[in-house]
Amino acid sequence: EYKHAGRNGSSRCLILDVEVNEEDLFRLKRCSLPASCQGDPIVVRRLDDVPHFLQHNAYLRNGYTSYLTAFQCLKSMFLWTNETVNIWSHLLAFFLFFVLMLMDLCEPVWLRGEQRSDRVVTAASLLCFQACMLLSAGYHTFRCHSQRAFKRWLALDQAGICVGIVGCYLPAVHFGFRCHPYWRQVYMCICCSLCAAVLYFSLRLRTSSRAFRRIVLPMYCCLVGYGLLPTLHWVHLCGGISSPLVSHFLPKVLALYAIGLLGFGFYVSQFPERCLPGRFDFAGHSHNHWHLCVVLGMLWMRHCWSDLLLFWSRQTEALLCHQPPLLAAEPR
């Protein structure tokens, strides 16, 4: 409000109405501080003290950070917040998969009875796992920077999930349909096309975490559930559950889906913090369990294809690929 006295003694009153949102006000305050004050310690806040877009779980009452600079976001990785376990569980997993990839690449191809195409597929799968882990860790690190950064990193995190699913499908289809190259090409194209479609929609939507549960999450569920179709077809082509290949690896496939369902159950139910709000703010909440299940599933996937390579190396390919004509027949 500004008052000005005119020549005739009358006064004029001008009112300036400016709308400033919470983020702009915070940035204006931060820019007005001296350089020595901008390195203040990061404040860990309660749920009611952070903006709405960060209130993703009403049962986590404490451990939040908001409107940090990029440098402060990196520093927050070493603070005890409700994102610390989320960040480091996937960041450490990224380095783990990187080391495993280097170990695989340094090992001679003939030593494990591999073909060169096998080495390419396994390396590509581990690269997908690394991308998933790194994007997830980046999202949980920089989501507290601003609402704009939150949406962008959420889209990248969703893209990382899709890439991680691709990393699971690649070796499963490649090794599972080794005796059936036609169906291997068909299912590889279908899986990559579905993942590309889900990836496109997840990047285009840039939704909030709540909208992710309503829109994008069902798409990922369908994408993962689709894997049951080639699994059943693989069982049929290999001669049923009596086949040594199927009897050995079908339980491993079912165990992989069980791990995924367990993690999904934690994610959707928000257990255990739903039962004891405020008790699992910093560690042990549902998203921590979800992260651990994702890492465990990827490690189990790598174990499965390593075991499958060993299985192939112990028996001749001609013996394993020999099936009755009706079961082995493929479209020409």
mmCIF file of C-alpha atoms in Angstrom:
data_model
loop_
_atom_site.group_PDB
_atom_site.id
_atom_site.type_symbol
_atom_site.label_atom_id
_atom_site.label_comp_id
_atom_site.label_asym_id
_atom_site.label_seq_id
_atom_site.Cartn_x
_atom_site.Cartn_y
_atom_site.Cartn_z
ATOM 1 C CA GLU A 1 0.000 0.000 0.000
ATOM 2 C CA TYR A 2 1.433 3.371 -1.057
ATOM 3 C CA LYS A 3 0.023 6.825 -0.124
ATOM 4 C CA HIS A 4 0.866 10.027 -1.978
ATOM 5 C CA ALA A 5 -0.292 13.575 -1.155
ATOM 6 C CA GLY A 6 -1.356 15.634 -4.166
ATOM 7 C CA ARG A 7 -0.893 19.380 -4.738
ATOM 8 C CA ASN A 8 -4.402 20.198 -3.598
ATOM 9 C CA GLY A 9 -3.896 18.342 -0.326
ATOM 10 C CA SER A 10 -5.780 15.242 -1.391
ATOM 11 C CA SER A 11 -4.120 11.902 -0.936
ATOM 12 C CA ARG A 12 -4.043 8.993 -3.309
ATOM 13 C CA CYS A 13 -3.758 5.404 -2.206
ATOM 14 C CA LEU A 14 -2.316 2.723 -4.457
ATOM 15 C CA ILE A 15 -2.548 -0.917 -3.451
ATOM 16 C CA LEU A 16 -0.233 -3.427 -5.077
ATOM 17 C CA ASP A 17 -1.536 -6.962 -4.922
ATOM 18 C CA VAL A 18 1.168 -9.522 -5.691
ATOM 19 C CA GLU A 19 0.658 -13.258 -5.411
ATOM 20 C CA VAL A 20 3.781 -15.128 -4.370
ATOM 21 C CA ASN A 21 3.690 -18.853 -3.849
ATOM 22 C CA GLU A 22 5.540 -20.676 -1.106
ATOM 23 C CA GLU A 23 8.457 -21.708 -3.281
ATOM 24 C CA ASP A 24 9.046 -18.200 -4.680
ATOM 25 C CA LEU A 25 8.894 -16.711 -1.190
ATOM 26 C CA PHE A 26 11.473 -19.182 0.055
ATOM 27 C CA ARG A 27 13.813 -18.510 -2.868
ATOM 28 C CA LEU A 28 13.439 -14.738 -2.438
ATOM 29 C CA LYS A 29 14.315 -15.048 1.227
ATOM 30 C CA ARG A 30 17.296 -17.257 0.470
ATOM 31 C CA CYS A 31 18.675 -14.917 -2.213
ATOM 32 C CA SER A 32 18.447 -11.944 0.154
ATOM 33 C CA LEU A 33 20.674 -13.635 2.735
ATOM 34 C CA PRO A 34 24.412 -12.966 2.830
ATOM 35 C CA ALA A 35 26.625 -15.638 1.312
ATOM 36 C CA SER A 36 27.754 -16.726 4.771
ATOM 37 C CA CYS A 37 24.178 -17.397 5.841
ATOM 38 C CA GLN A 38 23.211 -19.538 2.856
ATOM 39 C CA GLY A 39 25.178 -22.490 4.191
ATOM 40 C CA ASP A 40 22.943 -22.885 7.237
ATOM 41 C CA PRO A 41 22.357 -26.442 8.477
ATOM 42 C CA ILE A 42 19.581 -28.376 6.783
ATOM 43 C CA VAL A 43 16.435 -28.460 8.894
ATOM 44 C CA VAL A 44 14.613 -31.780 9.240
ATOM 45 C CA ARG A 45 10.905 -30.949 9.398
ATOM 46 C CA ARG A 46 7.628 -32.510 10.398
ATOM 47 C CA LEU A 47 4.913 -33.522 7.956
ATOM 48 C CA ASP A 48 2.813 -30.401 8.566
ATOM 49 C CA ASP A 49 5.785 -28.122 7.858
ATOM 50 C CA VAL A 50 6.537 -29.273 4.307
ATOM 51 C CA PRO A 51 4.674 -28.384 1.086
ATOM 52 C CA HIS A 52 1.810 -30.507 -0.131
ATOM 53 C CA PHE A 53 3.693 -32.228 -2.956
ATOM 54 C CA LEU A 54 6.094 -33.806 -0.446
ATOM 55 C CA GLN A 55 3.329 -35.179 1.785
ATOM 56 C CA HIS A 56 3.259 -38.530 0.019
ATOM 57 C CA ASN A 57 2.644 -40.650 3.109
ATOM 58 C CA ALA A 58 0.461 -39.358 5.935
ATOM 59 C CA TYR A 59 1.767 -42.061 8.290
ATOM 60 C CA LEU A 60 5.332 -40.709 8.194
ATOM 61 C CA ARG A 61 5.155 -37.807 10.626
ATOM 62 C CA ASN A 62 8.777 -36.635 10.687
ATOM 63 C CA GLY A 63 12.071 -36.652 8.802
ATOM 64 C CA TYR A 64 11.259 -34.348 5.867
ATOM 65 C CA THR A 65 13.364 -31.744 4.065
ATOM 66 C CA SER A 66 12.033 -29.120 1.665
ATOM 67 C CA TYR A 67 13.209 -26.451 -0.767
ATOM 68 C CA LEU A 68 16.883 -27.310 -0.589
ATOM 69 C CA THR A 69 19.491 -26.150 -3.050
ATOM 70 C CA ALA A 70 21.056 -28.760 -5.323
ATOM 71 C CA PHE A 71 24.149 -28.810 -3.123
ATOM 72 C CA GLN A 72 22.028 -29.176 0.011
ATOM 73 C CA CYS A 73 20.171 -32.057 -1.625
ATOM 74 C CA LEU A 74 23.495 -33.830 -2.060
ATOM 75 C CA LYS A 75 24.422 -33.044 1.533
ATOM 76 C CA SER A 76 21.087 -34.427 2.728
ATOM 77 C CA MET A 77 22.205 -37.867 1.545
ATOM 78 C CA PHE A 78 24.411 -37.991 4.630
ATOM 79 C CA LEU A 79 21.700 -36.803 7.035
ATOM 80 C CA TRP A 80 19.262 -39.072 8.843
ATOM 81 C CA THR A 81 15.917 -38.356 7.140
ATOM 82 C CA ASN A 82 13.034 -40.499 5.987
ATOM 83 C CA GLU A 83 14.717 -40.696 2.557
ATOM 84 C CA THR A 84 18.160 -41.852 3.708
ATOM 85 C CA VAL A 85 17.437 -45.581 3.468
ATOM 86 C CA ASN A 86 15.628 -45.078 0.156
ATOM 87 C CA ILE A 87 18.625 -43.271 -1.316
ATOM 88 C CA TRP A 88 21.380 -45.570 -0.128
ATOM 89 C CA SER A 89 19.547 -48.852 -0.700
ATOM 90 C CA HIS A 90 19.439 -48.160 -4.424
ATOM 91 C CA LEU A 91 22.676 -46.199 -4.681
ATOM 92 C CA LEU A 92 24.649 -49.069 -3.160
ATOM 93 C CA ALA A 93 22.733 -51.482 -5.396
ATOM 94 C CA PHE A 94 23.828 -49.414 -8.409
ATOM 95 C CA PHE A 95 27.483 -49.949 -7.499
ATOM 96 C CA LEU A 96 26.811 -53.623 -6.813
ATOM 97 C CA PHE A 97 25.322 -54.206 -10.271
ATOM 98 C CA PHE A 98 28.161 -52.224 -11.819
ATOM 99 C CA VAL A 99 30.735 -54.487 -10.161
ATOM 100 C CA LEU A 100 28.795 -57.602 -11.183
ATOM 101 C CA MET A 101 28.727 -56.388 -14.781
ATOM 102 C CA LEU A 102 32.490 -55.825 -14.764
ATOM 103 C CA MET A 103 33.024 -59.302 -13.320
ATOM 104 C CA ASP A 104 30.879 -60.838 -16.058
ATOM 105 C CA LEU A 105 32.620 -58.891 -18.813
ATOM 106 C CA CYS A 106 36.091 -59.781 -17.549
ATOM 107 C CA GLU A 107 35.323 -63.500 -17.437
ATOM 108 C CA PRO A 108 36.122 -65.398 -20.673
ATOM 109 C CA VAL A 109 33.056 -66.321 -22.719
ATOM 110 C CA TRP A 110 34.039 -69.979 -23.099
ATOM 111 C CA LEU A 111 34.479 -70.444 -19.353
ATOM 112 C CA ARG A 112 30.732 -70.478 -18.675
ATOM 113 C CA GLY A 113 29.673 -71.948 -22.003
ATOM 114 C CA GLU A 114 28.269 -68.625 -23.187
ATOM 115 C CA GLN A 115 27.663 -67.327 -26.663
ATOM 116 C CA ARG A 116 28.555 -63.749 -27.497
ATOM 117 C CA SER A 117 24.877 -62.865 -27.741
ATOM 118 C CA ASP A 118 24.449 -64.152 -24.181
ATOM 119 C CA ARG A 119 27.157 -61.784 -22.978
ATOM 120 C CA VAL A 120 25.488 -58.822 -24.727
ATOM 121 C CA VAL A 121 22.079 -59.618 -23.217
ATOM 122 C CA THR A 122 23.374 -60.062 -19.677
ATOM 123 C CA ALA A 123 25.402 -56.842 -19.877
ATOM 124 C CA ALA A 124 22.379 -54.951 -21.235
ATOM 125 C CA SER A 125 20.232 -56.334 -18.426
ATOM 126 C CA LEU A 126 22.691 -55.199 -15.759
ATOM 127 C CA LEU A 127 22.891 -51.766 -17.399
ATOM 128 C CA CYS A 128 19.098 -51.540 -17.150
ATOM 129 C CA PHE A 129 19.290 -52.453 -13.469
ATOM 130 C CA GLN A 130 21.929 -49.780 -12.905
ATOM 131 C CA ALA A 131 19.818 -47.134 -14.647
ATOM 132 C CA CYS A 132 16.812 -48.078 -12.505
ATOM 133 C CA MET A 133 18.825 -47.849 -9.291
ATOM 134 C CA LEU A 134 20.533 -44.569 -10.191
ATOM 135 C CA LEU A 135 17.338 -42.797 -11.274
ATOM 136 C CA SER A 136 15.559 -43.968 -8.130
ATOM 137 C CA ALA A 137 18.365 -42.705 -5.899
ATOM 138 C CA GLY A 138 18.371 -39.405 -7.805
ATOM 139 C CA TYR A 139 14.631 -38.976 -7.334
ATOM 140 C CA HIS A 140 14.787 -39.528 -3.582
ATOM 141 C CA THR A 141 17.757 -37.162 -3.342
ATOM 142 C CA PHE A 142 16.484 -34.200 -5.380
ATOM 143 C CA ARG A 143 12.717 -34.454 -4.872
ATOM 144 C CA CYS A 144 12.945 -31.929 -2.015
ATOM 145 C CA HIS A 145 14.577 -29.261 -4.229
ATOM 146 C CA SER A 146 11.340 -27.791 -5.637
ATOM 147 C CA GLN A 147 7.983 -28.863 -6.990
ATOM 148 C CA ARG A 148 9.292 -28.603 -10.537
ATOM 149 C CA ALA A 149 12.277 -30.801 -9.710
ATOM 150 C CA PHE A 150 9.960 -33.197 -7.888
ATOM 151 C CA LYS A 151 7.830 -33.742 -11.002
ATOM 152 C CA ARG A 152 10.812 -34.117 -13.304
ATOM 153 C CA TRP A 153 12.601 -36.583 -11.066
ATOM 154 C CA LEU A 154 9.372 -38.505 -10.470
ATOM 155 C CA ALA A 155 9.032 -38.961 -14.233
ATOM 156 C CA LEU A 156 12.643 -40.145 -14.407
ATOM 157 C CA ASP A 157 12.062 -42.527 -11.513
ATOM 158 C CA GLN A 158 9.058 -43.989 -13.319
ATOM 159 C CA ALA A 159 11.168 -44.321 -16.452
ATOM 160 C CA GLY A 160 13.776 -46.142 -14.386
ATOM 161 C CA ILE A 161 11.159 -48.645 -13.222
ATOM 162 C CA CYS A 162 10.264 -49.327 -16.841
ATOM 163 C CA VAL A 163 13.918 -49.761 -17.804
ATOM 164 C CA GLY A 164 14.368 -52.142 -14.870
ATOM 165 C CA ILE A 165 11.453 -54.255 -16.125
ATOM 166 C CA VAL A 166 13.109 -54.371 -19.547
ATOM 167 C CA GLY A 167 16.251 -55.611 -17.810
ATOM 168 C CA CYS A 168 14.245 -58.501 -16.355
ATOM 169 C CA TYR A 169 12.543 -59.424 -19.621
ATOM 170 C CA LEU A 170 15.682 -59.403 -21.796
ATOM 171 C CA PRO A 171 17.490 -62.403 -20.258
ATOM 172 C CA ALA A 172 14.243 -64.220 -19.451
ATOM 173 C CA VAL A 173 13.103 -64.220 -23.083
ATOM 174 C CA HIS A 174 16.599 -64.685 -24.523
ATOM 175 C CA PHE A 175 17.509 -67.722 -22.439
ATOM 176 C CA GLY A 176 14.019 -69.136 -21.998
ATOM 177 C CA PHE A 177 13.317 -69.340 -25.746
ATOM 178 C CA ARG A 178 16.837 -70.309 -26.762
ATOM 179 C CA CYS A 179 15.543 -73.385 -28.571
ATOM 180 C CA HIS A 180 12.771 -71.384 -30.248
ATOM 181 C CA PRO A 181 14.314 -68.370 -32.019
ATOM 182 C CA TYR A 182 11.056 -67.398 -33.718
ATOM 183 C CA TRP A 183 9.155 -67.019 -30.452
ATOM 184 C CA ARG A 184 12.164 -65.376 -28.877
ATOM 185 C CA GLN A 185 12.014 -62.628 -31.494
ATOM 186 C CA VAL A 186 8.237 -62.289 -31.147
ATOM 187 C CA TYR A 187 8.229 -61.938 -27.377
ATOM 188 C CA MET A 188 11.288 -59.710 -27.388
ATOM 189 C CA CYS A 189 9.531 -57.290 -29.765
ATOM 190 C CA ILE A 190 6.289 -57.382 -27.754
ATOM 191 C CA CYS A 191 8.048 -56.791 -24.428
ATOM 192 C CA CYS A 192 10.138 -53.915 -25.772
ATOM 193 C CA SER A 193 7.082 -52.336 -27.431
ATOM 194 C CA LEU A 194 5.002 -52.527 -24.256
ATOM 195 C CA CYS A 195 7.835 -51.099 -22.168
ATOM 196 C CA ALA A 196 8.340 -48.279 -24.676
ATOM 197 C CA ALA A 197 4.620 -47.421 -24.537
ATOM 198 C CA VAL A 198 4.568 -47.362 -20.732
ATOM 199 C CA LEU A 199 7.777 -45.328 -20.717
ATOM 200 C CA TYR A 200 6.242 -42.781 -23.101
ATOM 201 C CA PHE A 201 3.111 -42.313 -20.992
ATOM 202 C CA SER A 202 5.039 -42.094 -17.733
ATOM 203 C CA LEU A 203 7.285 -39.359 -19.133
ATOM 204 C CA ARG A 204 4.388 -37.465 -20.698
ATOM 205 C CA LEU A 205 2.157 -37.459 -17.631
ATOM 206 C CA ARG A 206 4.627 -36.149 -15.034
ATOM 207 C CA THR A 207 1.994 -36.744 -12.414
ATOM 208 C CA SER A 208 2.168 -36.454 -8.655
ATOM 209 C CA SER A 209 2.921 -39.427 -6.440
ATOM 210 C CA ARG A 210 -0.795 -39.915 -5.706
ATOM 211 C CA ALA A 211 -1.695 -39.775 -9.396
ATOM 212 C CA PHE A 212 1.089 -42.276 -10.011
ATOM 213 C CA ARG A 213 -0.779 -44.763 -7.830
ATOM 214 C CA ARG A 214 -3.986 -44.228 -9.820
ATOM 215 C CA ILE A 215 -2.711 -44.003 -13.401
ATOM 216 C CA VAL A 216 0.835 -45.192 -13.967
ATOM 217 C CA LEU A 217 1.046 -47.959 -11.374
ATOM 218 C CA PRO A 218 -1.731 -50.067 -12.991
ATOM 219 C CA MET A 219 0.147 -49.826 -16.300
ATOM 220 C CA TYR A 220 3.265 -51.215 -14.650
ATOM 221 C CA CYS A 221 1.227 -53.989 -13.050
ATOM 222 C CA CYS A 222 -0.112 -54.996 -16.472
ATOM 223 C CA LEU A 223 3.400 -54.829 -17.901
ATOM 224 C CA VAL A 224 4.755 -57.154 -15.219
ATOM 225 C CA GLY A 225 1.724 -59.439 -15.305
ATOM 226 C CA TYR A 226 2.113 -59.857 -19.057
ATOM 227 C CA GLY A 227 5.225 -61.922 -18.345
ATOM 228 C CA LEU A 228 3.006 -64.819 -17.279
ATOM 229 C CA LEU A 229 1.905 -65.306 -20.905
ATOM 230 C CA PRO A 230 5.354 -66.106 -22.342
ATOM 231 C CA THR A 231 6.077 -68.135 -19.197
ATOM 232 C CA LEU A 232 3.113 -70.439 -19.824
ATOM 233 C CA HIS A 233 4.021 -70.667 -23.500
ATOM 234 C CA TRP A 234 7.593 -71.549 -22.544
ATOM 235 C CA VAL A 235 6.347 -74.360 -20.293
ATOM 236 C CA HIS A 236 4.254 -75.704 -23.176
ATOM 237 C CA LEU A 237 7.077 -75.521 -25.723
ATOM 238 C CA CYS A 238 9.510 -77.261 -23.386
ATOM 239 C CA GLY A 239 7.213 -80.243 -22.868
ATOM 240 C CA GLY A 240 5.383 -79.354 -19.667
ATOM 241 C CA ILE A 241 6.442 -79.405 -16.054
ATOM 242 C CA SER A 242 7.980 -82.854 -16.479
ATOM 243 C CA SER A 243 10.753 -81.340 -18.591
ATOM 244 C CA PRO A 244 14.047 -81.054 -16.652
ATOM 245 C CA LEU A 245 14.432 -77.475 -17.839
ATOM 246 C CA VAL A 246 10.952 -76.464 -16.654
ATOM 247 C CA SER A 247 11.024 -78.390 -13.385
ATOM 248 C CA HIS A 248 14.297 -76.709 -12.475
ATOM 249 C CA PHE A 249 13.495 -73.122 -13.436
ATOM 250 C CA LEU A 250 9.724 -72.679 -13.120
ATOM 251 C CA PRO A 251 9.942 -72.485 -9.288
ATOM 252 C CA LYS A 252 12.600 -69.797 -9.706
ATOM 253 C CA VAL A 253 10.276 -67.793 -11.957
ATOM 254 C CA LEU A 254 7.445 -68.122 -9.453
ATOM 255 C CA ALA A 255 9.810 -67.037 -6.666
ATOM 256 C CA LEU A 256 10.652 -63.910 -8.682
ATOM 257 C CA TYR A 257 6.964 -63.030 -8.955
ATOM 258 C CA ALA A 258 6.524 -63.729 -5.237
ATOM 259 C CA ILE A 259 9.271 -61.223 -4.426
ATOM 260 C CA GLY A 260 7.601 -58.668 -6.682
ATOM 261 C CA LEU A 261 4.197 -59.231 -5.086
ATOM 262 C CA LEU A 262 5.695 -58.882 -1.626
ATOM 263 C CA GLY A 263 7.266 -55.536 -2.501
ATOM 264 C CA PHE A 264 4.098 -54.364 -4.221
ATOM 265 C CA GLY A 265 2.104 -55.307 -1.127
ATOM 266 C CA PHE A 266 4.328 -53.135 1.049
ATOM 267 C CA TYR A 267 4.083 -50.246 -1.425
ATOM 268 C CA VAL A 268 0.292 -50.245 -1.721
ATOM 269 C CA SER A 269 -0.640 -51.080 1.876
ATOM 270 C CA GLN A 270 1.866 -48.653 3.452
ATOM 271 C CA PHE A 271 2.579 -51.317 6.058
ATOM 272 C CA PRO A 272 3.904 -51.181 8.786
ATOM 273 C CA GLU A 273 3.690 -47.402 9.309
ATOM 274 C CA ARG A 274 -0.081 -47.556 8.792
ATOM 275 C CA CYS A 275 -0.386 -49.588 11.992
ATOM 276 C CA LEU A 276 1.998 -47.431 14.034
ATOM 277 C CA PRO A 277 2.098 -43.881 12.618
ATOM 278 C CA GLY A 278 5.267 -42.061 13.549
ATOM 279 C CA ARG A 279 7.183 -45.173 14.640
ATOM 280 C CA PHE A 280 8.796 -45.900 11.251
ATOM 281 C CA ASP A 281 9.497 -42.352 10.099
ATOM 282 C CA PHE A 282 13.201 -42.820 9.413
ATOM 283 C CA ALA A 283 13.641 -46.533 8.759
ATOM 284 C CA GLY A 284 11.549 -49.636 8.314
ATOM 285 C CA HIS A 285 8.613 -48.029 6.505
ATOM 286 C CA SER A 286 6.916 -49.500 3.452
ATOM 287 C CA HIS A 287 8.991 -47.730 0.825
ATOM 288 C CA ASN A 288 12.183 -49.099 2.394
ATOM 289 C CA HIS A 289 10.799 -52.620 2.087
ATOM 290 C CA TRP A 290 9.710 -51.902 -1.489
ATOM 291 C CA HIS A 291 13.246 -50.831 -2.390
ATOM 292 C CA LEU A 292 14.782 -53.902 -0.794
ATOM 293 C CA CYS A 293 12.362 -56.201 -2.628
ATOM 294 C CA VAL A 294 13.238 -54.551 -5.951
ATOM 295 C CA VAL A 295 16.959 -55.075 -5.339
ATOM 296 C CA LEU A 296 16.366 -58.642 -4.154
ATOM 297 C CA GLY A 297 14.277 -59.374 -7.259
ATOM 298 C CA MET A 298 16.997 -58.096 -9.581
ATOM 299 C CA LEU A 299 19.669 -60.095 -7.775
ATOM 300 C CA TRP A 300 17.455 -63.161 -7.964
ATOM 301 C CA MET A 301 16.990 -62.547 -11.688
ATOM 302 C CA ARG A 302 20.745 -62.503 -12.199
ATOM 303 C CA HIS A 303 21.080 -65.711 -10.177
ATOM 304 C CA CYS A 304 18.473 -67.354 -12.408
ATOM 305 C CA TRP A 305 20.199 -66.572 -15.681
ATOM 306 C CA SER A 306 23.608 -67.531 -14.262
ATOM 307 C CA ASP A 307 22.139 -70.842 -13.140
ATOM 308 C CA LEU A 308 20.533 -71.286 -16.548
ATOM 309 C CA LEU A 309 23.868 -70.740 -18.282
ATOM 310 C CA LEU A 310 25.407 -73.365 -16.028
ATOM 311 C CA PHE A 311 22.522 -75.702 -16.833
ATOM 312 C CA TRP A 312 23.131 -75.231 -20.548
ATOM 313 C CA SER A 313 26.879 -75.767 -20.233
ATOM 314 C CA ARG A 314 26.379 -79.150 -18.544
ATOM 315 C CA GLN A 315 24.193 -80.524 -21.315
ATOM 316 C CA THR A 316 24.355 -80.321 -25.068
ATOM 317 C CA GLU A 317 22.085 -77.829 -26.780
ATOM 318 C CA ALA A 318 20.855 -80.528 -29.161
ATOM 319 C CA LEU A 319 19.601 -82.611 -26.234
ATOM 320 C CA LEU A 320 17.839 -79.716 -24.496
ATOM 321 C CA CYS A 321 16.240 -78.431 -27.684
ATOM 322 C CA HIS A 322 14.947 -81.835 -28.763
ATOM 323 C CA GLN A 323 11.165 -81.843 -28.356
ATOM 324 C CA PRO A 324 8.278 -83.768 -29.923
ATOM 325 C CA PRO A 325 7.309 -82.280 -33.322
ATOM 326 C CA LEU A 326 3.957 -80.980 -32.087
ATOM 327 C CA LEU A 327 5.477 -79.065 -29.189
ATOM 328 C CA ALA A 328 8.502 -77.779 -31.042
ATOM 329 C CA ALA A 329 6.699 -76.729 -34.202
ATOM 330 C CA GLU A 330 6.961 -73.028 -34.909
ATOM 331 C CA PRO A 331 5.278 -70.867 -37.520
ATOM 332 C CA ARG A 332 7.281 -70.454 -40.684
#
